[in-house]
Coordinates of C-alpha atoms and ligand atoms in Angstrom, one line a residue:
M1 CA 0.0 0.0 0.0
P2 CA 1.5 3.4 -1.0
V3 CA 2.3 5.7 1.9
T4 CA 1.4 9.3 2.3
P5 CA 4.3 11.3 3.7
P6 CA 3.5 14.1 6.2
E7 CA 2.3 17.0 4.1
T8 CA 5.5 19.1 3.9
S9 CA 9.1 17.9 3.8
C10 CA 10.5 17.8 7.3
G11 CA 13.7 19.4 6.2
Q12 CA 11.9 22.2 4.4
Q13 CA 9.7 22.9 7.5
A14 CA 12.8 23.0 9.7
Q15 CA 14.6 25.4 7.4
D16 CA 11.5 27.6 7.0
G17 CA 10.6 27.5 10.7
G18 CA 14.3 27.6 11.7
T19 CA 13.9 25.3 14.6
L20 CA 15.1 21.9 15.4
A21 CA 11.9 21.3 17.4
L22 CA 9.9 21.4 14.2
L23 CA 12.1 18.9 12.4
A24 CA 12.0 16.6 15.4
D25 CA 8.3 16.8 15.5
C26 CA 8.1 16.1 11.8
V27 CA 10.4 13.1 12.1
R28 CA 8.3 11.9 15.1
R29 CA 5.2 11.9 12.9
L30 CA 6.9 10.2 10.0
V31 CA 8.0 7.5 12.4
D32 CA 4.6 7.0 14.0
E33 CA 2.5 7.4 10.9
V34 CA 4.6 5.9 8.2
L35 CA 7.8 4.0 9.3
I36 CA 6.5 1.9 12.3
P37 CA 3.3 0.8 10.5
A38 CA 5.4 -0.3 7.5
E39 CA 7.9 -2.4 9.5
A40 CA 6.4 -5.7 8.5
R41 CA 7.0 -4.9 4.9
L42 CA 10.8 -4.7 5.4
E43 CA 11.2 -8.4 5.7
Q44 CA 8.3 -9.3 3.3
E45 CA 9.6 -7.1 0.5
G46 CA 13.3 -7.8 1.3
G47 CA 14.3 -4.1 1.8
V48 CA 12.9 -0.7 2.4
P49 CA 10.1 -0.3 -0.1
E50 CA 10.6 2.5 -2.7
D51 CA 7.5 4.5 -1.5
I52 CA 9.1 4.6 2.0
V53 CA 12.5 5.6 0.6
C54 CA 10.7 8.4 -1.2
A55 CA 9.0 9.5 2.1
M56 CA 12.4 9.4 3.8
R57 CA 14.0 11.4 0.9
E58 CA 11.1 14.0 1.1
A59 CA 11.8 14.3 4.8
G60 CA 15.4 15.3 4.2
L61 CA 16.8 12.4 6.1
F62 CA 19.5 11.6 3.7
G63 CA 21.1 15.0 4.0
L64 CA 20.9 15.5 7.8
T65 CA 24.6 16.2 8.3
V66 CA 25.6 17.2 4.7
P67 CA 26.5 20.9 4.8
A68 CA 23.7 23.2 3.7
S69 CA 26.0 24.6 0.9
Y70 CA 25.7 21.1 -0.7
G71 CA 21.9 20.8 -0.3
G72 CA 21.8 19.1 3.1
L73 CA 20.4 20.3 6.5
G74 CA 23.9 20.8 7.9
L75 CA 22.9 19.7 11.5
N76 CA 25.6 19.8 14.2
R77 CA 26.2 16.7 16.3
H78 CA 23.8 17.6 19.1
D79 CA 21.0 18.3 16.7
E80 CA 21.8 15.1 14.8
V81 CA 21.5 12.9 17.9
R82 CA 18.2 14.5 18.8
I83 CA 16.8 13.6 15.4
V84 CA 18.3 10.1 15.5
F85 CA 16.7 9.5 18.9
E86 CA 13.3 10.1 17.2
L87 CA 14.1 8.2 13.9
C88 CA 15.4 5.1 15.7
R89 CA 12.2 4.4 17.5
A90 CA 11.4 2.8 14.2
S91 CA 13.1 -0.4 12.9
P92 CA 16.9 0.2 12.7
V93 CA 16.7 -1.0 9.1
Y94 CA 15.5 2.5 8.1
R95 CA 18.5 4.1 9.7
S96 CA 20.7 1.6 8.1
L97 CA 19.8 3.0 4.7
I98 CA 21.0 6.4 5.6
G99 CA 23.6 5.2 8.1
T100 CA 26.5 4.5 5.8
T101 CA 25.8 7.8 4.1
L102 CA 25.7 9.9 7.3
G103 CA 28.3 7.7 9.0
V104 CA 32.0 7.2 8.5
G105 CA 31.9 7.0 4.7
G106 CA 29.9 10.2 4.1
K107 CA 31.6 12.1 6.9
S108 CA 35.1 11.1 5.5
L109 CA 34.0 12.8 2.3
V110 CA 32.8 15.9 4.1
T111 CA 35.9 16.1 6.3
A112 CA 38.6 15.2 3.8
G113 CA 37.2 15.4 0.3
T114 CA 38.6 17.9 -2.2
D115 CA 36.2 20.6 -3.4
A116 CA 35.8 18.7 -6.7
Q117 CA 34.9 15.4 -4.8
K118 CA 32.4 17.2 -2.6
E119 CA 30.8 18.9 -5.6
R120 CA 30.5 15.7 -7.4
Y121 CA 29.0 13.6 -4.6
L122 CA 27.5 15.6 -1.7
P123 CA 24.5 17.1 -3.5
R124 CA 23.4 13.7 -4.7
I125 CA 24.0 12.2 -1.2
A126 CA 21.9 15.0 0.4
A127 CA 19.1 14.5 -2.1
G128 CA 19.0 10.8 -1.3
D129 CA 19.9 9.8 -4.9
L130 CA 23.3 8.3 -3.9
I131 CA 23.8 5.6 -1.3
V132 CA 27.4 5.3 0.1
S133 CA 29.0 2.2 1.4
F134 CA 32.1 2.2 3.7
C135 CA 34.5 -0.6 3.0
L136 CA 37.0 -1.1 5.8
T137 CA 36.5 -4.7 7.2
E138 CA 38.2 -7.7 5.5
P139 CA 38.1 -11.4 6.1
D140 CA 41.3 -11.2 8.2
A141 CA 41.0 -7.6 9.4
G142 CA 38.1 -6.8 11.7
S143 CA 38.8 -5.2 15.0
D144 CA 42.4 -4.9 13.9
A145 CA 41.4 -2.9 10.9
A146 CA 44.8 -1.3 10.3
S147 CA 46.1 -4.7 9.3
L148 CA 44.0 -4.6 6.1
R149 CA 45.5 -6.1 3.0
T150 CA 43.5 -4.7 0.0
K151 CA 46.1 -3.1 -2.3
A152 CA 45.9 0.0 -4.4
E153 CA 48.8 -0.1 -6.9
K154 CA 49.8 3.1 -8.5
V155 CA 49.7 2.9 -12.3
D156 CA 49.8 5.5 -15.1
G157 CA 46.8 7.9 -14.5
G158 CA 45.4 6.1 -11.4
Y159 CA 45.4 3.0 -9.3
V160 CA 44.5 -0.6 -9.5
L161 CA 42.6 -2.1 -6.5
N162 CA 42.7 -5.8 -5.5
G163 CA 41.3 -7.3 -2.4
T164 CA 38.1 -8.4 -0.6
K165 CA 36.0 -6.4 1.8
R166 CA 33.6 -8.2 4.2
F167 CA 30.2 -7.4 5.8
I168 CA 29.7 -4.2 3.8
G169 CA 26.5 -2.4 4.7
N170 CA 24.3 -1.2 1.8
A171 CA 26.7 -2.7 -0.8
P172 CA 23.9 -4.0 -3.1
E173 CA 22.3 -0.5 -3.3
A174 CA 25.4 1.7 -3.1
G175 CA 26.3 4.1 -5.9
L176 CA 29.6 5.0 -4.2
F177 CA 32.1 2.9 -2.2
V178 CA 34.6 4.6 0.1
V179 CA 37.3 2.0 0.1
M180 CA 40.3 1.7 2.4
A181 CA 43.3 0.2 0.6
R182 CA 47.0 0.0 1.1
T183 CA 49.0 2.3 -1.2
D184 CA 52.3 1.6 0.6
P185 CA 53.0 -2.1 0.5
Q186 CA 56.0 -1.6 2.8
S187 CA 53.9 -0.2 5.7
K188 CA 52.1 -2.7 7.8
G189 CA 50.0 -0.2 9.8
A190 CA 47.7 2.8 9.3
D191 CA 50.2 5.1 7.6
G192 CA 50.2 3.2 4.3
I193 CA 46.4 3.2 4.0
S194 CA 44.6 5.5 1.6
A195 CA 40.9 6.0 0.9
F196 CA 39.3 5.8 -2.6
L197 CA 36.0 6.9 -3.9
V198 CA 34.9 4.1 -6.3
D199 CA 31.7 4.4 -8.3
A200 CA 29.4 1.4 -8.6
G201 CA 29.7 -0.2 -12.0
T202 CA 33.5 0.4 -12.2
G203 CA 35.0 -2.6 -14.0
G204 CA 36.5 -5.1 -11.5
L205 CA 34.2 -4.1 -8.6
H206 CA 31.9 -7.1 -7.7
V207 CA 29.2 -7.1 -5.0
G208 CA 28.4 -10.5 -3.5
P209 CA 24.9 -11.7 -2.7
P210 CA 23.3 -10.3 0.5
L211 CA 24.4 -12.3 3.6
K212 CA 21.6 -13.9 5.7
K213 CA 21.7 -12.3 9.1
M214 CA 20.3 -12.8 12.6
G215 CA 18.3 -9.6 12.5
Q216 CA 17.7 -6.3 10.6
A217 CA 16.1 -8.2 7.7
G218 CA 15.8 -5.7 4.8
A219 CA 19.2 -4.1 5.5
H220 CA 21.7 -5.6 3.1
T221 CA 25.2 -6.6 3.9
A222 CA 27.5 -8.2 1.4
D223 CA 31.1 -8.9 0.4
V224 CA 32.7 -6.4 -2.0
V225 CA 35.5 -7.8 -4.2
F226 CA 38.0 -5.8 -6.2
E227 CA 39.7 -7.6 -9.0
D228 CA 42.1 -5.4 -11.0
C229 CA 39.6 -2.6 -10.4
R230 CA 41.1 0.5 -12.1
V231 CA 40.3 4.0 -10.7
S232 CA 41.5 7.4 -11.8
A233 CA 44.0 9.4 -9.7
D234 CA 41.2 11.9 -8.7
S235 CA 39.4 9.0 -6.9
L236 CA 42.0 9.3 -4.1
L237 CA 40.1 10.9 -1.2
G238 CA 41.6 14.3 -0.4
G239 CA 44.1 13.8 -3.2
E240 CA 46.7 12.6 -0.8
E241 CA 48.1 9.1 -0.2
G242 CA 48.5 7.6 3.3
T243 CA 45.8 9.8 5.0
G244 CA 42.7 7.6 4.5
F245 CA 42.8 5.6 7.7
R246 CA 43.6 8.6 9.8
T247 CA 40.6 10.4 8.2
A248 CA 38.4 7.5 9.1
M249 CA 39.7 7.5 12.7
R250 CA 39.1 11.3 12.9
V251 CA 35.4 10.9 12.1
L252 CA 35.1 7.8 14.3
D253 CA 34.2 9.8 17.4
D254 CA 31.2 11.1 15.5
G255 CA 30.3 7.6 14.4
R256 CA 30.4 6.4 18.0
I257 CA 28.1 9.2 19.2
H258 CA 25.8 8.4 16.3
M259 CA 25.6 4.7 17.2
A260 CA 24.9 5.6 20.8
A261 CA 22.0 7.8 19.6
V262 CA 20.7 5.0 17.4
S263 CA 20.7 2.6 20.4
T264 CA 19.0 5.1 22.6
G265 CA 16.2 5.6 20.1
L266 CA 15.7 1.9 19.8
S267 CA 15.8 1.5 23.6
R268 CA 12.9 4.0 23.9
R269 CA 10.8 2.0 21.5
L270 CA 11.4 -1.2 23.4
I271 CA 10.5 0.4 26.7
D272 CA 7.3 1.9 25.2
E273 CA 6.4 -1.6 23.8
A274 CA 7.1 -3.2 27.2
L275 CA 5.1 -0.6 29.2
A276 CA 2.1 -0.8 26.9
Y277 CA 2.1 -4.6 27.1
A278 CA 2.5 -4.6 30.9
L279 CA -0.5 -2.2 31.2
D280 CA -2.6 -4.4 28.9
R281 CA -1.7 -7.9 30.0
V282 CA -3.8 -9.2 33.0
Q283 CA -2.6 -12.1 35.2
F284 CA -3.7 -13.0 38.7
G285 CA -6.6 -10.5 38.2
K286 CA -4.5 -7.4 37.5
P287 CA -2.3 -5.8 34.9
I288 CA 1.2 -7.2 35.2
A289 CA 2.4 -3.6 35.4
E290 CA 1.2 -3.6 39.0
F291 CA 3.6 -6.4 40.0
Q292 CA 6.7 -4.9 41.6
L293 CA 9.1 -7.4 39.9
V294 CA 7.8 -6.2 36.5
Q295 CA 8.0 -2.6 37.7
A296 CA 11.7 -3.3 38.6
M297 CA 12.4 -4.3 35.0
L298 CA 10.6 -1.2 33.7
A299 CA 12.4 1.1 36.1
D300 CA 15.9 -0.4 35.3
S301 CA 15.2 0.1 31.6
E302 CA 14.1 3.7 32.1
A303 CA 17.2 4.5 34.1
D304 CA 19.4 2.8 31.5
W305 CA 17.7 4.8 28.7
L306 CA 18.0 8.2 30.6
A307 CA 21.7 7.6 31.3
A308 CA 22.4 6.7 27.7
R309 CA 20.5 9.7 26.4
S310 CA 22.1 12.1 28.8
M311 CA 25.7 11.0 28.1
T312 CA 25.1 11.0 24.4
E313 CA 23.7 14.5 24.3
A314 CA 26.4 15.9 26.6
T315 CA 29.2 14.3 24.5
A316 CA 27.7 15.6 21.2
K317 CA 27.5 19.1 22.7
R318 CA 31.2 18.9 23.8
R319 CA 32.2 17.6 20.4
D320 CA 30.3 20.5 18.7
A321 CA 32.3 22.9 21.0
G322 CA 35.5 21.5 19.5
E323 CA 36.6 19.4 22.5
N324 CA 38.5 16.0 22.1
V325 CA 35.8 13.5 23.2
T326 CA 37.5 10.2 22.2
R327 CA 37.1 8.7 25.7
E328 CA 33.6 10.0 26.1
A329 CA 32.4 8.9 22.6
S330 CA 33.6 5.3 23.3
C331 CA 31.9 5.5 26.7
C332 CA 28.6 6.5 25.0
K333 CA 28.9 3.7 22.3
Y334 CA 29.8 1.1 24.9
F335 CA 27.2 2.1 27.5
A336 CA 24.3 2.8 25.1
T337 CA 24.7 -0.4 23.1
E338 CA 25.1 -2.6 26.2
A339 CA 22.1 -0.8 27.8
L340 CA 20.1 -1.5 24.6
G341 CA 21.0 -5.2 25.0
R342 CA 19.7 -5.2 28.6
I343 CA 16.5 -3.3 27.7
A344 CA 15.7 -5.6 24.7
D345 CA 16.1 -8.6 27.0
R346 CA 13.8 -7.1 29.6
A347 CA 11.2 -6.2 27.0
V348 CA 11.0 -9.8 25.8
Q349 CA 10.8 -11.0 29.4
I350 CA 7.9 -8.6 30.2
H351 CA 6.1 -10.0 27.2
G352 CA 6.5 -13.6 28.5
G353 CA 5.9 -16.3 25.8
Y354 CA 4.5 -13.6 23.5
G355 CA 7.9 -11.9 23.4
Y356 CA 9.3 -15.1 21.7
I357 CA 6.6 -15.1 19.0
A358 CA 7.2 -13.2 15.8
E359 CA 3.8 -11.5 15.9
Y360 CA 5.1 -9.1 18.5
P361 CA 7.6 -6.4 17.4
V362 CA 9.9 -7.1 20.5
E363 CA 10.9 -10.5 19.1
R364 CA 12.3 -8.8 15.9
L365 CA 13.7 -5.8 17.7
Y366 CA 15.6 -8.0 20.2
R367 CA 17.4 -9.7 17.3
D368 CA 17.9 -6.3 15.5
A369 CA 19.5 -4.9 18.7
R370 CA 22.2 -7.5 19.0
L371 CA 24.3 -6.0 16.2
F372 CA 25.1 -2.7 17.9
R373 CA 27.5 -4.2 20.4
I374 CA 29.5 -5.7 17.5
F375 CA 29.9 -3.3 14.6
E376 CA 31.6 0.0 14.4
G377 CA 33.9 -1.2 17.2
T378 CA 32.9 -4.0 19.5
S379 CA 32.3 -3.4 23.2
Q380 CA 35.7 -4.8 24.0
I381 CA 37.4 -2.4 21.6
Q382 CA 35.4 0.5 23.3
Q383 CA 36.7 -0.7 26.7
L384 CA 40.3 -0.7 25.3
V385 CA 39.9 2.8 24.0
I386 CA 38.4 4.1 27.2
A387 CA 41.1 2.6 29.4
R388 CA 43.9 3.7 26.9
E389 CA 42.6 7.3 27.1
M390 CA 42.3 7.1 30.9
I391 CA 45.9 5.9 31.3
R392 CA 47.2 8.4 28.8
A393 CA 45.6 11.3 30.7
A394 CA 46.9 10.0 34.0
R395 CA 50.6 9.8 32.9
Ligands
FAD1 C1 25.7 -6.6 9.9 C2 27.1 -6.0 9.8 C3 27.3 -4.8 9.1 C4 28.6 -4.3 9.0 N1 28.8 -3.2 8.3 C5 30.1 -2.9 8.0 C6 30.4 -1.8 7.0 O1 29.5 -1.2 6.4 N2 31.7 -1.6 6.7 C7 32.7 -2.2 7.3 O2 33.9 -1.9 7.0 N3 32.5 -3.2 8.3 C8 31.2 -3.5 8.6 N4 31.0 -4.5 9.5 C9 32.1 -5.2 10.1 C10 32.2 -4.9 11.7 O3 32.6 -3.6 11.9 C11 33.1 -6.0 12.2 O4 32.4 -7.2 12.2 C12 33.6 -5.6 13.7 O5 34.5 -4.5 13.6 C13 34.3 -6.8 14.4 O6 35.2 -7.4 13.5 P1 35.2 -9.0 13.4 O7 33.8 -9.4 13.0 O8 36.3 -9.4 12.4 O9 35.5 -9.6 14.8 P2 36.9 -9.8 15.5 O10 37.7 -8.6 15.4 O11 37.5 -11.1 15.0 O12 36.5 -10.0 17.0 C14 36.0 -11.2 17.5 C15 35.9 -11.1 19.1 O13 37.3 -10.8 19.6 C16 37.2 -9.6 20.3 N5 38.5 -8.9 20.2 C17 39.2 -8.6 19.1 N6 40.3 -8.0 19.3 C18 40.4 -7.8 20.7 C19 41.3 -7.2 21.6 N7 42.4 -6.6 21.1 N8 41.0 -7.3 22.9 C20 39.9 -7.8 23.4 N9 39.0 -8.4 22.5 C21 39.2 -8.4 21.2 C22 36.1 -8.8 19.8 O14 35.6 -7.8 20.7 C23 35.1 -9.9 19.5 O15 34.4 -10.2 20.7 C24 29.7 -5.0 9.7 C25 29.4 -6.2 10.4 C26 28.1 -6.7 10.5 C27 27.9 -8.0 11.2

């Protein structure tokens, strides 16, 4: 069934009205009136249906953080997290479609792209006409990403890429791949890694079939293989070799704050589902919400959610003020994703047997939630970063 997006584009309203509150309100309505009601279609139709993509495009969601000079809304981090809190009350599959665009790949382009690269790609990204994939992980390089082996060999007029990238989000629908590859074969670490902007359809770039996942059905993840894939010299991000990995690390703090916001939004949804069910479900002659052991689960979830939301907003504000927030961003990603795991588990518990049955959204959201503790830096990697920063500051 086709959807009717809220009357005016959210982005347009926000720009006209000049307030974030308007945009947040508009996204809230989009979530409640369009995105949540269409969640069942994500798995049935094997992806986000085109009419929903149009509604998201109309709302300006693809260009949230793209600078206004390139047609985006140019939100700062604090405003971005507030919109993401709202958006991510709906299935995380919707966010996934804009996630690799607004995430490390797109932000690398905003941060380090040449003027020509920005002109070429950012307006289409902001308009929702170009999906970006970020290709870092490899079969033998996951948490230890700096050990990646994909090669970019310099040839006359450009480079030739060879290697395999694993678990690449949005690869089947991407029009642009931001690819980390080693330009200096002598270097084993980060210094020899450069970033390339590779258009879909370039000869030698192959996207594998979508992988079958535990959750987030409708969001596509696939291998991307480069076989003698030739790109021009102006595909080198920022026009400089050896800076790609460092650029990705520079925007990583933003990515961690973003993932914390995503987890906080999904946590809110799970709590709302659990509370509504607890008020409705009657056992021993009263709603289960009146039993104190159920109340304890609700209260623990609410406290987890508020803590995650508060630390994410505070860190985003400090980042906007130009502070180094590496330790805090990892704390946010670590805490908010682990809190989401606890909240999802309690939501299923409050639903009893019905929480285990696919008819209820918490069954699906519980599986969807598991990913956030794994990708964009596992919880263990966040712990290492936090401790490293603490020790560095103390010395
Ligand atoms: C659905 C999905 C989408 C993804 N999307 C993308 C994408 O778009 N682009 C992209 O580049 N990547 C993507 N990834 C990859 C993701 O970022 C990696 O899976 C993640 O970084 C972990 O790497 P790994 O799977 O190789 O696990 P490993 O690094 O092998 O880790 C296995 C376990 O060992 C632990 N571990 C590893 N090193 C240490 C250490 N030093 N100390 C303590 N514990 C350690 C880890 O915490 C983990 O528990 C995606 C993954 C999934 C599943």
